[in-house]
Tab-separated table of C-alpha atoms and ligand atoms in Angstrom:
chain	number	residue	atom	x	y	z
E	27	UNK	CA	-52.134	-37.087	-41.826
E	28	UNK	CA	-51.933	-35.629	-38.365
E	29	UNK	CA	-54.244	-33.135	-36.973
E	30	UNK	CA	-52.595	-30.482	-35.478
E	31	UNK	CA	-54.778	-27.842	-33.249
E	32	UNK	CA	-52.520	-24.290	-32.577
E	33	UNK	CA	-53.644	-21.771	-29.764
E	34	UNK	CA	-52.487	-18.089	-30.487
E	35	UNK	CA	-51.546	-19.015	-33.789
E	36	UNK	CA	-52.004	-15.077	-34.590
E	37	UNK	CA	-49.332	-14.490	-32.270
E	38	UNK	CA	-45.307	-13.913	-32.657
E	39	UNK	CA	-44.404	-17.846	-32.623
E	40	UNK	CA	-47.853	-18.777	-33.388
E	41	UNK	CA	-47.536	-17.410	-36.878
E	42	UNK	CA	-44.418	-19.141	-37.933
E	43	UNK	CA	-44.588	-22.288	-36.452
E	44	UNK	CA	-47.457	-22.841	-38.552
E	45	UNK	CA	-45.157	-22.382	-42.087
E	46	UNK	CA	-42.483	-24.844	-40.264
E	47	UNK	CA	-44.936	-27.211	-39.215
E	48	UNK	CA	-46.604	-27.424	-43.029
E	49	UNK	CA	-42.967	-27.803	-44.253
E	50	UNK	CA	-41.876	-30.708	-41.979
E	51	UNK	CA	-45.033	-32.692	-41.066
E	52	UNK	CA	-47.822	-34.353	-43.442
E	53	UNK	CA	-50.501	-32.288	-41.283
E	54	UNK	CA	-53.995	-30.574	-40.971
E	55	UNK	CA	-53.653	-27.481	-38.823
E	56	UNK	CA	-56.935	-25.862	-37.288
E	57	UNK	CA	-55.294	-22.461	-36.202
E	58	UNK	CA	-57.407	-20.536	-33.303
E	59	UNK	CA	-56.804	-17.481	-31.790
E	60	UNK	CA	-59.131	-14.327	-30.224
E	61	UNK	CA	-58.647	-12.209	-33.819
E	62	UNK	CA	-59.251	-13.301	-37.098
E	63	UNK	CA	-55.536	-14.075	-39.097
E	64	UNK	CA	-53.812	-11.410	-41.165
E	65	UNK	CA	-53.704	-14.095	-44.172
E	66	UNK	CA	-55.305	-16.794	-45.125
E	67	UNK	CA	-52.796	-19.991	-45.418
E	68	UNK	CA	-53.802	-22.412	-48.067
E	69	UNK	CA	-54.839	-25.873	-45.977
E	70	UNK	CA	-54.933	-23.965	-42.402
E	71	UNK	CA	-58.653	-23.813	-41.408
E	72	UNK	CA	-58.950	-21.285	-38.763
E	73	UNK	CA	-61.594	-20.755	-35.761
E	74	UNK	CA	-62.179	-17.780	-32.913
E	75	UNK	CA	-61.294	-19.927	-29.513
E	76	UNK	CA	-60.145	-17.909	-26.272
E	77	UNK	CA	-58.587	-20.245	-24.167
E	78	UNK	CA	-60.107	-18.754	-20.782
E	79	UNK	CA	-63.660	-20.489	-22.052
E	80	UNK	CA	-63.888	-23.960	-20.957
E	81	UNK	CA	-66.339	-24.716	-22.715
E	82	UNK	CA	-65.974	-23.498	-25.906
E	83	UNK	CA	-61.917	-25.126	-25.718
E	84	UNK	CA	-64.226	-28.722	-25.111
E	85	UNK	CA	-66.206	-28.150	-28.152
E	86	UNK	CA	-63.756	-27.077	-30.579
E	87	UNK	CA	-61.567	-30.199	-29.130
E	88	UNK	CA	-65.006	-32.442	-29.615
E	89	UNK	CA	-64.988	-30.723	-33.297
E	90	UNK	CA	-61.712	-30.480	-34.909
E	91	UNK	CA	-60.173	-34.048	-32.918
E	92	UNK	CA	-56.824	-32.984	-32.948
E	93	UNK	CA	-53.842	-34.914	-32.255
E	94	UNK	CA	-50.892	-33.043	-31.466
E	95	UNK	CA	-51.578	-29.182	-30.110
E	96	UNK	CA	-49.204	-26.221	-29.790
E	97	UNK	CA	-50.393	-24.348	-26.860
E	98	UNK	CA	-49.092	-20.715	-27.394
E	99	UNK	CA	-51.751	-18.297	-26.257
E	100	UNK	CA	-49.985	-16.511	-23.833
E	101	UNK	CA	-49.615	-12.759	-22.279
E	102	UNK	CA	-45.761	-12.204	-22.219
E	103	UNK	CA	-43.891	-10.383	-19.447
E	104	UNK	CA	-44.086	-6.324	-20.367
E	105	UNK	CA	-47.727	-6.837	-21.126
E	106	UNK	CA	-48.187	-9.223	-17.595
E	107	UNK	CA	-47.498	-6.576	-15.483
E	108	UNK	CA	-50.302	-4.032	-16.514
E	109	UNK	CA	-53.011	-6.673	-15.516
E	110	UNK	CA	-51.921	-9.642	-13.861
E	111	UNK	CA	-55.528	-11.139	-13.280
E	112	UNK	CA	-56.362	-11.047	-17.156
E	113	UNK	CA	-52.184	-12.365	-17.256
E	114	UNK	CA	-53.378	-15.280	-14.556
E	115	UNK	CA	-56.498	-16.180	-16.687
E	116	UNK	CA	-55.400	-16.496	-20.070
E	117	UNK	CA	-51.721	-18.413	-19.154
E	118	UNK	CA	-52.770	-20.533	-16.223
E	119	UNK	CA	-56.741	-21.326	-16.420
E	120	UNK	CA	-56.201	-21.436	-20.202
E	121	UNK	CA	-53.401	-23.608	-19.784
E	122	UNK	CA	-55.233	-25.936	-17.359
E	123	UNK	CA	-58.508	-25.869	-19.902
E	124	UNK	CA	-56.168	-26.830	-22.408
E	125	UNK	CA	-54.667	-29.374	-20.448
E	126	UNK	CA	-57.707	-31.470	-19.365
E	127	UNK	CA	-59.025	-30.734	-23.000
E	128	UNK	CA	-55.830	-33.187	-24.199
E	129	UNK	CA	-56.843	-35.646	-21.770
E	130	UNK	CA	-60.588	-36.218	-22.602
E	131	UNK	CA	-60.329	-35.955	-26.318
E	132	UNK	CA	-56.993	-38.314	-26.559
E	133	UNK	CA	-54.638	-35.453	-27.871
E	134	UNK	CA	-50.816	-38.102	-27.906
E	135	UNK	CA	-48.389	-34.796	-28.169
E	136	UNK	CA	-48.747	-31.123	-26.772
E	137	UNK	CA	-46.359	-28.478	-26.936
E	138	UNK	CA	-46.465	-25.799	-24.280
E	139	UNK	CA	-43.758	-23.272	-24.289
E	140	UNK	CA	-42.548	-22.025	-21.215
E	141	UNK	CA	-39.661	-19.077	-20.693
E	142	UNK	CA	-36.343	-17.501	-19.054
E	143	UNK	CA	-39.016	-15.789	-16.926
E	144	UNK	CA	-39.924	-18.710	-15.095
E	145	UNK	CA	-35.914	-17.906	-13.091
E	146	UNK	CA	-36.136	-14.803	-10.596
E	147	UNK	CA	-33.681	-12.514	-9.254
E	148	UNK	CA	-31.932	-15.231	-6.914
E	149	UNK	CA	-30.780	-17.466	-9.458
E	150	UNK	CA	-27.333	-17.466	-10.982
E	151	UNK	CA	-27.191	-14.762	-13.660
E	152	UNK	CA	-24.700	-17.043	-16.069
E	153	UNK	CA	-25.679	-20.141	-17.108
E	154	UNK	CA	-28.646	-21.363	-15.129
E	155	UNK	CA	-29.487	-24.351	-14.518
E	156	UNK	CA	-32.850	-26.263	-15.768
E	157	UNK	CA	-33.332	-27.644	-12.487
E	158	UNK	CA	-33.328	-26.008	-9.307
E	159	UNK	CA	-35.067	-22.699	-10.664
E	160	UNK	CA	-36.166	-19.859	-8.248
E	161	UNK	CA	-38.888	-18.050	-7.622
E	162	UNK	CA	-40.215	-15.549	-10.568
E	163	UNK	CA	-41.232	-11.970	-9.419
E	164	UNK	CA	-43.422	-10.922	-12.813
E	165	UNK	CA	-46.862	-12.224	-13.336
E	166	UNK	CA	-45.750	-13.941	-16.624
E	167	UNK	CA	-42.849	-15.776	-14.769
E	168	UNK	CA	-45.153	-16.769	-11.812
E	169	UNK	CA	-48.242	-17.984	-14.062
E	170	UNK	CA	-45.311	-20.007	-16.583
E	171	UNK	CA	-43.814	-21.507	-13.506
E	172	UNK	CA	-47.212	-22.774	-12.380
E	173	UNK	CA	-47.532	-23.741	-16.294
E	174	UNK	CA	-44.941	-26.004	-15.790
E	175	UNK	CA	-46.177	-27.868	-12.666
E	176	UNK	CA	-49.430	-28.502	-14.233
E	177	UNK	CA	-48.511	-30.177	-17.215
E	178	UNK	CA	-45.862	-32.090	-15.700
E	179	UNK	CA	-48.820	-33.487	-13.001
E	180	UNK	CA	-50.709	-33.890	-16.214
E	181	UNK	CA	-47.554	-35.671	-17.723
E	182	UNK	CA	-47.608	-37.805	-14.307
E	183	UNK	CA	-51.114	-38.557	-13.504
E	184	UNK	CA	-52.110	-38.700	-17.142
E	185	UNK	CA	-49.283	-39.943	-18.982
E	186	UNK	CA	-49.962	-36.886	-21.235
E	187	UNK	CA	-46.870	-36.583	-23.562
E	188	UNK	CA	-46.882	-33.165	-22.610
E	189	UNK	CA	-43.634	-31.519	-23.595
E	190	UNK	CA	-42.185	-27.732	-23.466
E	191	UNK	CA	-38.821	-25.407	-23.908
E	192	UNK	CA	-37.998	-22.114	-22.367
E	193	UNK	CA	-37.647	-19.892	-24.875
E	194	UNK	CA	-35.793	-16.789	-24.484
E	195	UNK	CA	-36.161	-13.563	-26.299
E	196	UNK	CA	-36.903	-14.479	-29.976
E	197	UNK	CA	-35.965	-12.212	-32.661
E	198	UNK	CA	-38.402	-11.947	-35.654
E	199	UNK	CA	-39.865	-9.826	-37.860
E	200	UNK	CA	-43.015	-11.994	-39.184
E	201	UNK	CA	-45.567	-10.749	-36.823
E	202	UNK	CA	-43.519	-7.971	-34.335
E	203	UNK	CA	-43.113	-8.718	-30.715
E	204	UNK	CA	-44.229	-5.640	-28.436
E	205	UNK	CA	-45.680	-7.704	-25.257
E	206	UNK	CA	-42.014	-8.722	-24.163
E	207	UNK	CA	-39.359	-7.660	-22.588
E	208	UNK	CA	-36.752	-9.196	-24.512
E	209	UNK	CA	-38.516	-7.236	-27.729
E	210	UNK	CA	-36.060	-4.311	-27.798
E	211	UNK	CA	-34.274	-6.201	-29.979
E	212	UNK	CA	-36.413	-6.584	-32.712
E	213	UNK	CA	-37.922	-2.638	-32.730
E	214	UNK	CA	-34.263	-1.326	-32.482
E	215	UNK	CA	-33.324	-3.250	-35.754
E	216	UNK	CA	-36.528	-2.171	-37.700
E	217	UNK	CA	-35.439	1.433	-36.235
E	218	UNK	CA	-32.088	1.189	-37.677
E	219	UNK	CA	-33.582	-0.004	-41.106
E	220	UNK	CA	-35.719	2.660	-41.313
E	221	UNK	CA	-32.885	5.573	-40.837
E	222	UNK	CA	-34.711	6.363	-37.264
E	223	UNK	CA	-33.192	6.606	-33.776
E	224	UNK	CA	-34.518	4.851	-31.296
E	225	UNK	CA	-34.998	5.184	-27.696
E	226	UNK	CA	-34.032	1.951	-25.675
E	227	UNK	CA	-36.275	1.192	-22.469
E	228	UNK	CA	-33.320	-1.155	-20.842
E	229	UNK	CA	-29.747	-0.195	-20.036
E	230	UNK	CA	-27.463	-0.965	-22.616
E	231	UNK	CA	-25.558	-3.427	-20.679
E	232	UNK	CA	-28.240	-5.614	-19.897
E	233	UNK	CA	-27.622	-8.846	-21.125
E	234	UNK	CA	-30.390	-11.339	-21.524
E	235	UNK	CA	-30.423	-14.950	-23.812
E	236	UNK	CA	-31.763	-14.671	-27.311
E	237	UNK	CA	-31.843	-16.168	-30.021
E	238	UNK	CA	-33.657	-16.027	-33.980
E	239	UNK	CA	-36.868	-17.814	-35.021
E	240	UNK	CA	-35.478	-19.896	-37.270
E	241	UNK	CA	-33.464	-21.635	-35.159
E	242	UNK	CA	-36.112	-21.633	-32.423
E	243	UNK	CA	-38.661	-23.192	-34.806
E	244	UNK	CA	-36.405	-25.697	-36.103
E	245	UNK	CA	-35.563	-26.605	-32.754
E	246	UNK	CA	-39.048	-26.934	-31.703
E	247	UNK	CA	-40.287	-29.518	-34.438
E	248	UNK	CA	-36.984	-31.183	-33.467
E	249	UNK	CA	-37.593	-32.116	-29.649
E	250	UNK	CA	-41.389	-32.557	-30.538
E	251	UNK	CA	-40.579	-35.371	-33.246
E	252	UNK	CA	-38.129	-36.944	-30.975
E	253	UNK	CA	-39.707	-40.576	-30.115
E	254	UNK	CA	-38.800	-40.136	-26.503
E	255	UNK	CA	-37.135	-37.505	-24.159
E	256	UNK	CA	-35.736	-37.231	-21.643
E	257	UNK	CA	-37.191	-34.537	-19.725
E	258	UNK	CA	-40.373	-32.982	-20.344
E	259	UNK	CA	-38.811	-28.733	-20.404
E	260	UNK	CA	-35.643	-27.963	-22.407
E	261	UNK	CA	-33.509	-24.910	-22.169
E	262	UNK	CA	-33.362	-22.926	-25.697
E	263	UNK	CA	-30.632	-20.018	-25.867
E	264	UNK	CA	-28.647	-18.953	-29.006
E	265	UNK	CA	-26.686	-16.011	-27.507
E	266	UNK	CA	-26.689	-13.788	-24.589
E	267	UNK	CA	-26.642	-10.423	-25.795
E	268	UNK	CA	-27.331	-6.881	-24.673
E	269	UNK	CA	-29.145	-3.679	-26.557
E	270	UNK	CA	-25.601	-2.033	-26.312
E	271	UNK	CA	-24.003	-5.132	-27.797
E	272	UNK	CA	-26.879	-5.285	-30.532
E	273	UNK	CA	-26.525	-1.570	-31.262
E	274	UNK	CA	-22.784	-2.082	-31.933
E	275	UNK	CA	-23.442	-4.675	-34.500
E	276	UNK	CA	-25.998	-2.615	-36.585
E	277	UNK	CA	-23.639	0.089	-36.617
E	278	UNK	CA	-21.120	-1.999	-38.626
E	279	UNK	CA	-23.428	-1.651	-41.292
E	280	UNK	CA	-25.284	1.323	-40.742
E	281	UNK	CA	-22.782	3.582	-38.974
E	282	UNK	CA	-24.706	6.878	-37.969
E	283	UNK	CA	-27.646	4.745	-35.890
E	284	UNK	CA	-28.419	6.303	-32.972
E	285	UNK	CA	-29.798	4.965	-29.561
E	286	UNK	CA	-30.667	6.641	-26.472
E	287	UNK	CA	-31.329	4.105	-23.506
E	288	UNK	CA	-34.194	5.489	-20.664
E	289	UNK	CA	-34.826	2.382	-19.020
E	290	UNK	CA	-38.620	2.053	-17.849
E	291	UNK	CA	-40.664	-0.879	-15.546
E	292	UNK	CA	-39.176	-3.392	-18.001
E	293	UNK	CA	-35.695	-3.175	-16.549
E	294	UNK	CA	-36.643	-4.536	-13.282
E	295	UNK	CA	-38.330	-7.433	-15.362
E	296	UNK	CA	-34.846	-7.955	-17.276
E	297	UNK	CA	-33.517	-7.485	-14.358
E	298	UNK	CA	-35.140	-10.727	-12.331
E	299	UNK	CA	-33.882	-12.826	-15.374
E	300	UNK	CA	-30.372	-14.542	-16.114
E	301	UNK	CA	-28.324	-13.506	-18.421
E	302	UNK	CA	-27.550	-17.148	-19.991
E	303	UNK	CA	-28.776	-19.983	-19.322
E	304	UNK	CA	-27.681	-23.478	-19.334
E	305	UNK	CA	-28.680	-25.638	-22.495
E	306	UNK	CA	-26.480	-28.535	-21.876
E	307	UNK	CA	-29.238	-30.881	-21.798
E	308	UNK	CA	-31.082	-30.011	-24.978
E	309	UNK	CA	-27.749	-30.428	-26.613
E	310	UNK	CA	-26.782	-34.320	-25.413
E	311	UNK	CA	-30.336	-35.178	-25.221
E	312	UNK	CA	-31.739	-34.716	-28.388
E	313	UNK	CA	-29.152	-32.439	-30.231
E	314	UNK	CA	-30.454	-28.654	-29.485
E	315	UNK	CA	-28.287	-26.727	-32.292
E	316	UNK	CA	-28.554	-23.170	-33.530
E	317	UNK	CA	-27.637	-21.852	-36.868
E	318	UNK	CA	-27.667	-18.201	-36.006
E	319	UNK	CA	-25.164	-16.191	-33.985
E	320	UNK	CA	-25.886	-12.399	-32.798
E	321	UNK	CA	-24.090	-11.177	-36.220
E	322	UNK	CA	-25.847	-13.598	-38.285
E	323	UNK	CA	-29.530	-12.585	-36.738
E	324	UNK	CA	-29.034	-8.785	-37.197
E	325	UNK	CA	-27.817	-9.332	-40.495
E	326	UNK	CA	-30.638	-11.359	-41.810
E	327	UNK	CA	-33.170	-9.376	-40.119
E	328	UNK	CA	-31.596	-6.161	-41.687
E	329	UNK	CA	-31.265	-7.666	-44.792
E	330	UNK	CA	-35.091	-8.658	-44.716
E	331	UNK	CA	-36.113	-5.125	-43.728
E	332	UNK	CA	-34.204	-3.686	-46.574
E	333	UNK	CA	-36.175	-5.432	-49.090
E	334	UNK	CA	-39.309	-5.019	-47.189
E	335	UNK	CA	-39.848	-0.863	-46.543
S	27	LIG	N1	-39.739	-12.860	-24.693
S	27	LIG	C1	-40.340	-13.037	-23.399
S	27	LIG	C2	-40.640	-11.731	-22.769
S	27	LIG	O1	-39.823	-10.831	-22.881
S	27	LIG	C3	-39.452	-13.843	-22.488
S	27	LIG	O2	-39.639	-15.193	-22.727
S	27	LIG	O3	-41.642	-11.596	-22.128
């Protein structure tokens, strides 16, 4: 039985990959986050760690011996920008406690997500390359970027089998995104299931990659259980997609939906990022595949809202 330790498992991917993990792995999972979980999950044990305390990380590592950990305590893009010292602390000095925590307690896998925000506004807004990314203009972006050197030098000078993906905006409705910029999408489908109009903070043409949790989870275990890969970061994308686009595809089913868009900060952030990027590599490597297009998303999601409210 494995012994799986998960950072921010409180969080938006925290909180599923938890029910995916239990499902696909013969596991013990010590969850920790900064707030006590919403539910207790039968054979999760659960402990307070913030990430930013060394020591504390060192003896809950020293404690719980795990074997595999999924890094995700993280302060997204939206929520980056209103203090980017607290945004530097928790993603890069909790990253790099987490880091050397792997190394002196033996951890053999770690997962540490990384995101479209790591690209900035210089990059090629279609299909973007893995490689060869640019510079990131939001604190998120610039603290994920550095995320990324330092666990491929741990990778390197370690031989940690450190491995991450860039996710882009995941859709959800388990625990709500609202620290994002990419989480428009979710809040304007709960809108529209709740007969209420809502008011957009990007353009409606803004296009950005998505894609739903399912498939982003799946994906996940996937490249984590592969023996070997190739590369230690992998491209994710399902769809690029834009709140106009999104807006047009709720109204098939629920015709009078309003939305006004009055873009705020968060466009600038939206607009640093790609529009698609490139996943070629995810696909020949270890078989990156996605079960859920735009349609198929908003359906589900609606669908799930319905019998929810
Ligand atoms: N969903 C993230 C954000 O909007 C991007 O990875 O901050």
């Amino acid at each position: 039985m494995v012994r799986i330790l998960i950072t921010g498992s409180n969080g938006q991917v925290g909180s599923e990959i938890i029910e995916y993990l239990r499902k696909t792995t013969d596991c013990t999972i010590l969850a920790t986050d900064i707030t006590q979980p919403r539910e207790q999950v039968e054979g999760v044990q659960f402990e307070y760690m913030d990430v930013k305390e060394r020591v504390l990380v060192e003896s809950v590592f020293r404690k719980f011996k795990p074997e595999h950990v999924y890094h995700l305590a993280a302060i997204l893009s939206a929520t980056g920008e209103k203090d980017p010292v607290i945004t530097h602390n928790v993603n890069t000095t909790g990253t790099m406690n987490i880091l050397s925590a792997c190394v002196t307690h033996g951890v053999q896998k770690a997962f540490i997500p990384s995101t479209i925000g790591v690209y900035g506004p210089e990059i090629q807004k279609e299909n973007a390359p893995l490689e060869n990314y640019s510079t990131p203009t939001t604190m998120y972006g610039i603290t994920k970027a550095t995320s990324e050197m330092l666990f491929k030098y741990y990778h390197a000078r370690f031989d940690l089998d450190v491995r991450s993906v860039r996710y882009p905006g995941l859709i959800s409705y388990k625990v709500e995104p609202t620290a994002g910029t990419t989480d428009f999408s979710v809040d304007m489908i709960k809108h529209a299931a709740l007969g209420k109009k809502y008011i957009c903070y990007l353009k409606s043409d803004t296009r950005l990659p998505m894609m739903y949790m399912p498939d982003a989870m799946i994906n996940t275990i996937k490249m984590m259980y592969q023996e070997k890969v190739e590369k230690r970061i992998y491209n994710f994308m399902a769809y690029s997609i834009s709140p106009g686009e999104i807006e047009s595809i709720i109204k098939e089913r629920i015709p009078d939906f309003h939305v006004e868009y009055v873009p705020d900060y968060r466009q600038a952030i939206a607009d640093s990022w790609p529009a698609s990027i490139n996943i070629e590599d995810s696909v020949n490597d270890w078989g990156f595949d996605c079960t859920y297009d735009a349609k198929k998303t908003v359906d589900d999601m609606l669908d799930h809202y319905a019998s929810s409210i």
